[in-house]
Coordinates of C-alpha atoms and ligand atoms in Angstrom, one line a residue:
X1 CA 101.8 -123.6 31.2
X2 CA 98.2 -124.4 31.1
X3 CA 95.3 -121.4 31.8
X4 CA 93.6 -121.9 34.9
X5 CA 90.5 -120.1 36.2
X6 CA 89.4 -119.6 40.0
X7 CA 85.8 -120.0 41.0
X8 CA 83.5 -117.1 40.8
X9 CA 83.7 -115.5 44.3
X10 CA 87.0 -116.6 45.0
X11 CA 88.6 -114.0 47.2
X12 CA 92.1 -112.3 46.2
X13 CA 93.7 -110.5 49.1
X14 CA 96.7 -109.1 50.7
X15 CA 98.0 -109.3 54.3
X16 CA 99.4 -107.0 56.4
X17 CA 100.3 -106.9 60.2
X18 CA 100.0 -103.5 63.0
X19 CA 103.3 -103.8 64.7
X20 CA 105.1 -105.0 60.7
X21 CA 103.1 -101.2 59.3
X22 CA 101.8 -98.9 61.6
X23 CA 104.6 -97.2 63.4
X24 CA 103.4 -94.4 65.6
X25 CA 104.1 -96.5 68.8
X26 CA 102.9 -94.3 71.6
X27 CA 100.5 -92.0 69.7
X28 CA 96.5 -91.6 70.4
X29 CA 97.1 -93.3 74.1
X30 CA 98.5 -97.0 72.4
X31 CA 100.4 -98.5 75.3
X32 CA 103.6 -100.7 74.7
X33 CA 103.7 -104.1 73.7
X34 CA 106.2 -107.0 74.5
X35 CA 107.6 -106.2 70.2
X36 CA 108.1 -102.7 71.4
X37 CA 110.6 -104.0 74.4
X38 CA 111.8 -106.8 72.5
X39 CA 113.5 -105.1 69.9
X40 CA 115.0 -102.8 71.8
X41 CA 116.7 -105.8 73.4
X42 CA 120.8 -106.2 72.3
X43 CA 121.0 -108.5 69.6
X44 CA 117.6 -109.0 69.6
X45 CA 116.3 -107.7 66.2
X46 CA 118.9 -107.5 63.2
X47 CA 121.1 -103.8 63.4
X48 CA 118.8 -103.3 66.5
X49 CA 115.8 -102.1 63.9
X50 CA 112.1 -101.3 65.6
X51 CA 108.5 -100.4 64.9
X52 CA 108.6 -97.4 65.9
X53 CA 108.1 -95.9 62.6
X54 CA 107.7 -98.9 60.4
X55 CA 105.7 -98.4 57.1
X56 CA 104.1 -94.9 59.1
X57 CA 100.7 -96.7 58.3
X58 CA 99.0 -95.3 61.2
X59 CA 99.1 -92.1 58.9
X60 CA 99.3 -93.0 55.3
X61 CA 96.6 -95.6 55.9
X62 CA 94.1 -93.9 52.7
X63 CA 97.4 -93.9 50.7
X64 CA 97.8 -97.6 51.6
X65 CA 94.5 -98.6 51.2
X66 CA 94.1 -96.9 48.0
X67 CA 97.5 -99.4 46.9
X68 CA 94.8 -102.5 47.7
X69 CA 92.5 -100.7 44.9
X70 CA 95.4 -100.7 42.2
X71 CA 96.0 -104.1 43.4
X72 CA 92.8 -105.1 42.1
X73 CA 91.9 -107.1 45.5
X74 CA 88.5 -108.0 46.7
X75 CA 89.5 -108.0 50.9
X76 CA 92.2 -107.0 52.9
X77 CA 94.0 -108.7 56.3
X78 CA 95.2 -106.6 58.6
X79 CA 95.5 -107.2 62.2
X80 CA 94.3 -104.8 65.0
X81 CA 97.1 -103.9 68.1
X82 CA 95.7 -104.7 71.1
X83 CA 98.0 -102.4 72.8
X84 CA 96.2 -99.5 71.2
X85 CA 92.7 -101.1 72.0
X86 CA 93.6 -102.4 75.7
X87 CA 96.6 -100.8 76.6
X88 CA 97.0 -101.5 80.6
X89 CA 96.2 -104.4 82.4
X90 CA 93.6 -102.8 83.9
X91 CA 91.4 -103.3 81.2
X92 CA 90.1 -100.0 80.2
X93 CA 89.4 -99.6 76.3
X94 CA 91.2 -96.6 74.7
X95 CA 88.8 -95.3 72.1
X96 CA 91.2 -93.4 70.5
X97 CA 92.8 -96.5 69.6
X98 CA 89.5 -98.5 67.8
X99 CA 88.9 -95.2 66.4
X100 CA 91.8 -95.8 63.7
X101 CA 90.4 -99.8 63.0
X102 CA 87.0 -97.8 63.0
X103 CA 88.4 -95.4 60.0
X104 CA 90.2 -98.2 58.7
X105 CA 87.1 -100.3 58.0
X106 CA 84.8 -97.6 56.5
X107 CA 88.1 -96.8 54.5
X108 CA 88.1 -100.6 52.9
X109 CA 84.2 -100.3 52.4
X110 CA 84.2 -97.0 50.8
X111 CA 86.5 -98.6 48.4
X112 CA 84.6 -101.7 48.3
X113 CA 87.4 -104.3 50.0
X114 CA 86.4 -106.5 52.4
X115 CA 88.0 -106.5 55.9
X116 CA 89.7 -109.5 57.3
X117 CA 90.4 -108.7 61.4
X118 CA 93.3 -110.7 63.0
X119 CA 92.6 -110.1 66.6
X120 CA 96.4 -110.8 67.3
X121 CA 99.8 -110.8 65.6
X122 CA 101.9 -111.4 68.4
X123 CA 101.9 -107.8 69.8
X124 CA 100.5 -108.7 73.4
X125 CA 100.6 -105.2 75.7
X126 CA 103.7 -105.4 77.6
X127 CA 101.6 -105.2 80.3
X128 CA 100.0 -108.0 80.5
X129 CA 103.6 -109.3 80.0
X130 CA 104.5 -108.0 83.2
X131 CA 101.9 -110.3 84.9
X132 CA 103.1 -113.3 83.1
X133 CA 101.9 -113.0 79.7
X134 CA 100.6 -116.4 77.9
X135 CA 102.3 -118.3 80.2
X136 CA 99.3 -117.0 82.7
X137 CA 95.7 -118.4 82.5
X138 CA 93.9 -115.2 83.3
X139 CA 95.1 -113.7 79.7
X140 CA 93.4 -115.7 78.2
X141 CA 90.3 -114.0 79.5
X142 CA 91.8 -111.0 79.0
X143 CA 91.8 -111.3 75.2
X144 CA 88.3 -112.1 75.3
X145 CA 87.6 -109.0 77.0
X146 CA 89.4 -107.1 74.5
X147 CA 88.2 -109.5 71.0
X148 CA 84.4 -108.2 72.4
X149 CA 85.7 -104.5 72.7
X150 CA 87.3 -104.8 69.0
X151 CA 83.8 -106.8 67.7
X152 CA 81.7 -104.0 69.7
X153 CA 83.3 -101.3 67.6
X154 CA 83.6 -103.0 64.2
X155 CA 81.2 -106.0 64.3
X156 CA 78.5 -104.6 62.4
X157 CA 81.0 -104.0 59.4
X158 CA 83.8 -107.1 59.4
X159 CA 82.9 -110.5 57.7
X160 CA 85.7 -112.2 58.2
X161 CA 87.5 -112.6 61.8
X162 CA 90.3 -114.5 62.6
X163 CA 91.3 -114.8 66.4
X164 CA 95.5 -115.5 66.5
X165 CA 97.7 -115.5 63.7
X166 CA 100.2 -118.6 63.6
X167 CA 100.4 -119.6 67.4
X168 CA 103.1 -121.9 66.6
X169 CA 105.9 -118.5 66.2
X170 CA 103.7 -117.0 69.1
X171 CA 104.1 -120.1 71.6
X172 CA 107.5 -121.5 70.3
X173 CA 109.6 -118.4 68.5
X174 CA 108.6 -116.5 71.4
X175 CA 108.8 -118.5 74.7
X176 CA 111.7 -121.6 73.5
X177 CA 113.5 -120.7 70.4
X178 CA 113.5 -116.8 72.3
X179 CA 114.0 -115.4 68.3
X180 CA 110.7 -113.8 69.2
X181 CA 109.1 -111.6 71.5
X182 CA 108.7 -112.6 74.7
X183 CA 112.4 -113.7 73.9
X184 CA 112.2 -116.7 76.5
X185 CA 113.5 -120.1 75.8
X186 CA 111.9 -122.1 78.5
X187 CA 110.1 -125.4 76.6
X188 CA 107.4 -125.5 79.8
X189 CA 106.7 -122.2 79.4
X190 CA 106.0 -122.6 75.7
X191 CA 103.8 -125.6 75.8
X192 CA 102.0 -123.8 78.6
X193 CA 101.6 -120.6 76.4
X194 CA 100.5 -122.5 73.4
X195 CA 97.7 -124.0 75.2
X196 CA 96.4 -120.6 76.6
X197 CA 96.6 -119.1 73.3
X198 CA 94.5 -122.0 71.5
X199 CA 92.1 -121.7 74.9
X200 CA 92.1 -117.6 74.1
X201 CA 90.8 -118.6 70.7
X202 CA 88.5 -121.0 71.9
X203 CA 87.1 -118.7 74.3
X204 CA 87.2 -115.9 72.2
X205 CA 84.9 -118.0 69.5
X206 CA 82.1 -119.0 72.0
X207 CA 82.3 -115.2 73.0
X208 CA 82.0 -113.6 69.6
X209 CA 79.0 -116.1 68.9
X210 CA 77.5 -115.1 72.5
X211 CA 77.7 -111.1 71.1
X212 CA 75.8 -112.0 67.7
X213 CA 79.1 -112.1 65.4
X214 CA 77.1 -111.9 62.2
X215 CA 81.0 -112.3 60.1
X216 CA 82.6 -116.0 60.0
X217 CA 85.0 -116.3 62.5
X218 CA 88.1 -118.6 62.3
X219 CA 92.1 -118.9 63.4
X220 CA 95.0 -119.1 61.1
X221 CA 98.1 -121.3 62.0
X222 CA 101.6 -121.4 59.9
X223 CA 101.8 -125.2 58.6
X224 CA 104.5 -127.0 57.1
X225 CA 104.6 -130.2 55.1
X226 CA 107.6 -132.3 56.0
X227 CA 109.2 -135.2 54.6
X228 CA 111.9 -137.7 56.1
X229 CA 115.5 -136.8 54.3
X230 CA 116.1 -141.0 53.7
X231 CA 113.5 -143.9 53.8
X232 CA 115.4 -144.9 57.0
X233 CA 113.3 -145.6 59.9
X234 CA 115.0 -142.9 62.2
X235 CA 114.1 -140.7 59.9
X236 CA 111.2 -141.6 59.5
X237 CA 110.3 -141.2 63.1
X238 CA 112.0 -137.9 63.5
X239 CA 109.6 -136.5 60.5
X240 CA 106.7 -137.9 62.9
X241 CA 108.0 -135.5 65.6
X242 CA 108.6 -132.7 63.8
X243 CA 105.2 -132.6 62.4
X244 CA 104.1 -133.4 65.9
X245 CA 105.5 -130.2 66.9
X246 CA 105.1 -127.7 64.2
X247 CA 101.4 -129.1 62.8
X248 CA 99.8 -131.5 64.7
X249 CA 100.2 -129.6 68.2
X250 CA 97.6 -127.2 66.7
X251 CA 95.4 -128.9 64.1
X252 CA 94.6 -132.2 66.3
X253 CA 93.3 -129.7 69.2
X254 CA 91.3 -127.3 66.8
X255 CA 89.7 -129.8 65.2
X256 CA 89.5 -133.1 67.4
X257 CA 89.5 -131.8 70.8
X258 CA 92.6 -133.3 72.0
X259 CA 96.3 -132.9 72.0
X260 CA 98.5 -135.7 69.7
X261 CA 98.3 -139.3 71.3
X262 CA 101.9 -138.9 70.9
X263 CA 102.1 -135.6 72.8
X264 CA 102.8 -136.9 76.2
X265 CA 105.9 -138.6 75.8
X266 CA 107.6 -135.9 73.0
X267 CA 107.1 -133.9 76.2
X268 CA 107.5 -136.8 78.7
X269 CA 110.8 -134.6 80.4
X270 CA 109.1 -131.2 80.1
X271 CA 105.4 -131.3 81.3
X272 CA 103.0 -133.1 82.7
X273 CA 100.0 -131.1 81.1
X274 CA 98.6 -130.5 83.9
X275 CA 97.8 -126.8 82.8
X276 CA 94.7 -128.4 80.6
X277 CA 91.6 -128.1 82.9
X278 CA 88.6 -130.0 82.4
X279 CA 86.6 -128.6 79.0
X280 CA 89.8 -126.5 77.6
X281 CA 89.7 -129.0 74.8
X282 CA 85.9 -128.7 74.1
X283 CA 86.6 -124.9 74.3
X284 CA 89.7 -125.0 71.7
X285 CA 87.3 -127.2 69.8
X286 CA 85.0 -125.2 69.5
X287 CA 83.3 -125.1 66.0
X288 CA 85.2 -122.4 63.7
X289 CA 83.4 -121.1 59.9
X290 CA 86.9 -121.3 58.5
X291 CA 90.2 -121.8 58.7
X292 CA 93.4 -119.8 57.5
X293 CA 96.5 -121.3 56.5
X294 CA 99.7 -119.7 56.3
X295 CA 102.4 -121.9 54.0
X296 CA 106.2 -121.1 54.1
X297 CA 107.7 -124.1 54.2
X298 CA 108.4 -127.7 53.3
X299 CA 111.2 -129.8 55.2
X300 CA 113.3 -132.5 55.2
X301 CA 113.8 -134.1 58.4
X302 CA 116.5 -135.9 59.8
X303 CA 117.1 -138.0 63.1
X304 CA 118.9 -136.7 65.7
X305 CA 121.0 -139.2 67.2
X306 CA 121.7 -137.4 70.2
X307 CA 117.6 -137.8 71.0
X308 CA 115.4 -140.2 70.1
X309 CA 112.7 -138.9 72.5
X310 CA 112.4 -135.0 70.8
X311 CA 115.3 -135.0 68.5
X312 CA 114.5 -133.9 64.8
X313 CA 117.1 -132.0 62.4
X314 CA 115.8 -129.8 59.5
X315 CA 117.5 -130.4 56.7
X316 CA 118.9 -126.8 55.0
X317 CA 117.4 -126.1 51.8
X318 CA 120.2 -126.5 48.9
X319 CA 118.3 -123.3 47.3
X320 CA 117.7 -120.9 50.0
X321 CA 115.8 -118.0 49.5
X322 CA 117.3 -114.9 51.1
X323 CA 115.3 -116.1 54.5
X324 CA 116.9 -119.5 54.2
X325 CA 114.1 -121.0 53.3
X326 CA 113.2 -123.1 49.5
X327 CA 110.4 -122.2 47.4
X328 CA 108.4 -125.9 47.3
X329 CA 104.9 -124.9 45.5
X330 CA 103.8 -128.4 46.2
X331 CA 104.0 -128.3 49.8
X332 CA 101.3 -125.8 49.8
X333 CA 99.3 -128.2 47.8
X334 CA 100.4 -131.0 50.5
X335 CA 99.2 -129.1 53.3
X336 CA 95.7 -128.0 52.0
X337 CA 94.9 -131.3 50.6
X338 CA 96.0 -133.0 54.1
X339 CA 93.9 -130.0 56.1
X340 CA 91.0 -131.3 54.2
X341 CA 91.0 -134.9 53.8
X342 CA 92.4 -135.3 57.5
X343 CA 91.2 -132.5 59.8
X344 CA 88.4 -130.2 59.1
X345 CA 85.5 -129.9 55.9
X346 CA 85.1 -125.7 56.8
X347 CA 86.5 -123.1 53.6
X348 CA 89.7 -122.7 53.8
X349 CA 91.7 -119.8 53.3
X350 CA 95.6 -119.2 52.4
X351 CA 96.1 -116.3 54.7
X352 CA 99.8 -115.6 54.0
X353 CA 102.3 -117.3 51.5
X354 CA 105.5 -115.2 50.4
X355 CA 108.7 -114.6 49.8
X356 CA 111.9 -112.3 51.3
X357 CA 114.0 -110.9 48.8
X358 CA 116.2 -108.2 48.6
X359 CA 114.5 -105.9 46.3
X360 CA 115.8 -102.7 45.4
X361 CA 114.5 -99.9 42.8
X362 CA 117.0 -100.2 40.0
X363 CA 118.3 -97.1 38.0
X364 CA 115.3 -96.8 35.7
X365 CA 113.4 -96.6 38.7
X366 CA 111.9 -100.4 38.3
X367 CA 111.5 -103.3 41.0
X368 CA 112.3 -106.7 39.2
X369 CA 111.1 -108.9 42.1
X370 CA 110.9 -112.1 38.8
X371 CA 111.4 -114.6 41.4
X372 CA 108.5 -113.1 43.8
X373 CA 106.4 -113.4 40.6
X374 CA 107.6 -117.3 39.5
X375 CA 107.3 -118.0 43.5
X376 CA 103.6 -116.5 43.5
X377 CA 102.6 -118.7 39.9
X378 CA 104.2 -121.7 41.5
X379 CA 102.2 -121.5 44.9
X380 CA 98.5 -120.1 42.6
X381 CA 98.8 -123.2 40.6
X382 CA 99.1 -125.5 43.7
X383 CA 96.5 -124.0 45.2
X384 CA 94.2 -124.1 42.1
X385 CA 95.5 -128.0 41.5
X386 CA 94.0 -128.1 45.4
X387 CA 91.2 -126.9 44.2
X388 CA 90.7 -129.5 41.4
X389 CA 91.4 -132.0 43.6
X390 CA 88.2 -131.1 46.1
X391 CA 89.8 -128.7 48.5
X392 CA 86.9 -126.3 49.8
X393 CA 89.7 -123.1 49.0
X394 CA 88.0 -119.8 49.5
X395 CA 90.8 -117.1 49.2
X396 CA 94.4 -117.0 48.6
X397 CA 96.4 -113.5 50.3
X398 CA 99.6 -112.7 49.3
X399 CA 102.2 -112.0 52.2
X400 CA 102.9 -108.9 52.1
X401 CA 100.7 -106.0 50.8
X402 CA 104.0 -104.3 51.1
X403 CA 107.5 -104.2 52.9
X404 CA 107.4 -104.3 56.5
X405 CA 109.2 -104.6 59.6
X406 CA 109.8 -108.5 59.4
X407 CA 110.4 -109.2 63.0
X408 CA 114.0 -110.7 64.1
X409 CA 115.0 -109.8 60.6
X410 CA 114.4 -106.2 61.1
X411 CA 113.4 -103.7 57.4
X412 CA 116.7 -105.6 55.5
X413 CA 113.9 -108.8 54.1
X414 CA 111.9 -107.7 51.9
X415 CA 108.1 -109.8 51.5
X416 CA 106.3 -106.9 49.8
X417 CA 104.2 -106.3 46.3
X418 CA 104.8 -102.9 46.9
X419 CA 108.4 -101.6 47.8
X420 CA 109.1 -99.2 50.8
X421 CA 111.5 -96.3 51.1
X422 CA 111.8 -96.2 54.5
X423 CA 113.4 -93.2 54.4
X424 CA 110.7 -91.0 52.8
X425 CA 108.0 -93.4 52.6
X426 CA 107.1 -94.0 49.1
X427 CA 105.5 -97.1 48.2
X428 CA 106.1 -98.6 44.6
X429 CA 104.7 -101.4 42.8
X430 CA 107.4 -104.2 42.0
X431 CA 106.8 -106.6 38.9
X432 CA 105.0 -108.7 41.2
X433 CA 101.8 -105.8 42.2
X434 CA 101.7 -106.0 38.6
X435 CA 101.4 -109.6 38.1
X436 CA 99.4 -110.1 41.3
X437 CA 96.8 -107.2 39.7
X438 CA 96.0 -109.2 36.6
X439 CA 95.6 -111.9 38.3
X440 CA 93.1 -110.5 40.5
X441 CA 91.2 -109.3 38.1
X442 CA 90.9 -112.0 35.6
X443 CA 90.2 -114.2 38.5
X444 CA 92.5 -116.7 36.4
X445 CA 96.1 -117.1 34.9
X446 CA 96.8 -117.4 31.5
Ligands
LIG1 O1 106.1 -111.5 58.5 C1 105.6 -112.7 58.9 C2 104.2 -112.6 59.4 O2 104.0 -111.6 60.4 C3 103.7 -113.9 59.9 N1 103.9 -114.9 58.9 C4 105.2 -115.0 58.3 C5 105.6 -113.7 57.8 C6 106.9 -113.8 57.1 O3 107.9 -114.2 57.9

């Protein structure tokens, strides 16, 4: 394979989540969130798994941060838990809890990293649940109060924000497929949610900007790059839905002010959109300095025959990854090219791309994760052929810095560089840290 080299400046990362690391759940005043009731719902989470403990961040955070150092990157993504930061609905701010994102940050600087702040990963306080959660205008204002308490604390320091983290699993895991925390499976509810979440961004933006953000601020959403299974034209249609539903419902707000023309009658039996007030849309609009993509997957669609109005079948991967998903490299190059050419001319970023495996430490004490490593070369060379082909591509993070609690699927999947012992905590590097450590530090492949 040909040598390719990355701009100068390019930024090599890794991504993390709070409820996926930090454990220590009700410690330093942190109230619960709808993941800490969630998973301790029946059959909610695989073997019934929480985060209570998780990767015990909240206390091996130097440890962790001093793993981003061998990794040889130039920023790190975490995301901040409101619950800790806001954790009733009556809006005081626990300091206790932006004390830790406060060490955190120095932490990164000392060691000269460069913090990346999701504001949320889907760990809304359980009390805000309790009032009706994203279903319910008023959050929306509520997240603004708490993105200016976060920015208050750590604005002076952070040059890259990002306000939600794939609204897509956060409106439609969580409120109709129910595999998600709030565990509903109500379509209303979910359309209504996703359009208070992309307003809570919205707002959030012109807020930061109103407080003097000095860092770029920006949103990430999980895209996929689907394909119709046969040239037929049912097909064909259905792969216009599903992209409708799991891209378009998020990109054609952000960045032209308006919800698919198609929009209204995919959800002709389910709403009436009536929960868009006049200037949401201008809000959700509202200029961003870049714009994170997470890539996962590439389908192929199918028509449903049952429903020609919504009906769209995914077809299953004939190579599955432990996840059940395939490894398609040039989907990510699909997506950022069609992000650019159709949608938006700010940097963009890949904020997350990875794999689940079962990993385990074999007798001589190694981690050969070899197909984390040909999956991370196959998805570096789209990017880079992005690149070549006039995508503005800033960054490229790596999902996950190391093993975490990966949500419905509990500690068994396995997305990190570095491997977890749950049981005592040790973190090891697997082939792929390795790999992933060169890389960063040639700032090319050979
Ligand atoms: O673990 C998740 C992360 O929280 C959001 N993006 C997808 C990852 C892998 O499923």
């Amino acid at each position: 394979m040909s040598a390719i080299h990355f701009p100068d400046g390019f930024l090599w990362g890794a991504a993390t989540a709070a409820y996926q690391i930090e454990g220590a759940v009700d410690e330093d005043g942190r109230g619960p969130s709808i993941w800490d009731t969630f998973s301790r719902r029946p059959g909610a989470v695989l073997r019934g798994d929480t985060g209570d403990i998780a990767c015990d961040h909240y206390h091996r955070w130097e440890q962790d941060l001093d793993l981003l150092v061998d990794l040889g990157v130039g920023a790190y993504r975490f995301s901040v838990a409101w619950p800790r930061v806001v954790p009733d609905a009556d809006g005081a701010v626990n300091t206790r809890g932006l004390d830790f994102y406060d060490r955190l940050v120095d932490g990164l600087l000392a060691r000269g990293i460069s913090p990346m702040v999701t504001l949320y990963h889907w760990d809304l306080p359980q009390a805000l649940q309790d009032l009706g959660g994203w279903a319910e205008r008023t959050t929306t204002d509520r997240f603004v109060d708490y993105a200016l308490a976060v920015h208050g604390r750590l604005g002076d320091r952070v040059p890259h924000w990002l306000t939600l983290n794939e609204p897509y699993c956060a409106a439609f895991v969580g409120h109709l497929e129910g595999r998600h925390a709030p565990g509903l499976t109500d379509e209303a509810t979910a359309v209504t949610a996703l359009h208070h979440l992309l307003l809570a961004h919205g707002k959030a933006v012109e807020a930061l900007r109103a407080d003097g953000v000095t860092g770029q601020v920006g949103i990430t959403c999980n895209l996929t790059s689907p394909h119709p299974a046969t040239a037929d034209e049912a097909d064909v249609a259905a792969t216009t839905r599903l992209d409708l539903y799991e891209n378009r419902m998020f990109l054609d707000p952000l960045f032209r002010g308006a919800y698919p023309a198609d929009a209204p009658a995919y959800y002709r039996d389910v709403t009436d959109f009536s929960f868009v007030h006049d200037g949401d849309l201008a809000t959700i609009a509202a200029p961003v300095d870049y714009f994170g993509i997470n890539y996962y997957e590439r389908h192929l669609v199918r028509a449903d025959p049952a429903d020609l109005v919504r009906g769209w079948q995914r077809v299953p991967d004939p190579h599955p990854t432990p996840g059940g998903i395939g490894v398609h490299p040039e989907g990510l190059h699909e997506v950022l090219t069609r992000v650019s050419k159709e949608y938006t001319s700010v940097p963009l970023v890949v904020t997350e791309t990875g794999i689940a495996l079962h990993d385990y430490v074999d007798p001589n004490g190694e981690i050969r994760d070899d197909e984390r490593v040909a999956f991370y070369e196959g998805h570096v060379r789209a990017a880079h052929r992005a690149l070549e082909d006039g995508v503005d591509l800033v960054g490229f993070f790596p999902w996950s810095l190391m093993d975490n609690y990966e949500w419905a699927w509990g500690y068994g999947y396995r997305f990190g560089m570095y491997h977890v012992d749950y049981a005592t905590q040790t973190r090891r590097p697997k082939r792929s840290a390795h790999w992933f450590a060169q890389l960063a530090r040639a700032n090319a492949l050979g």
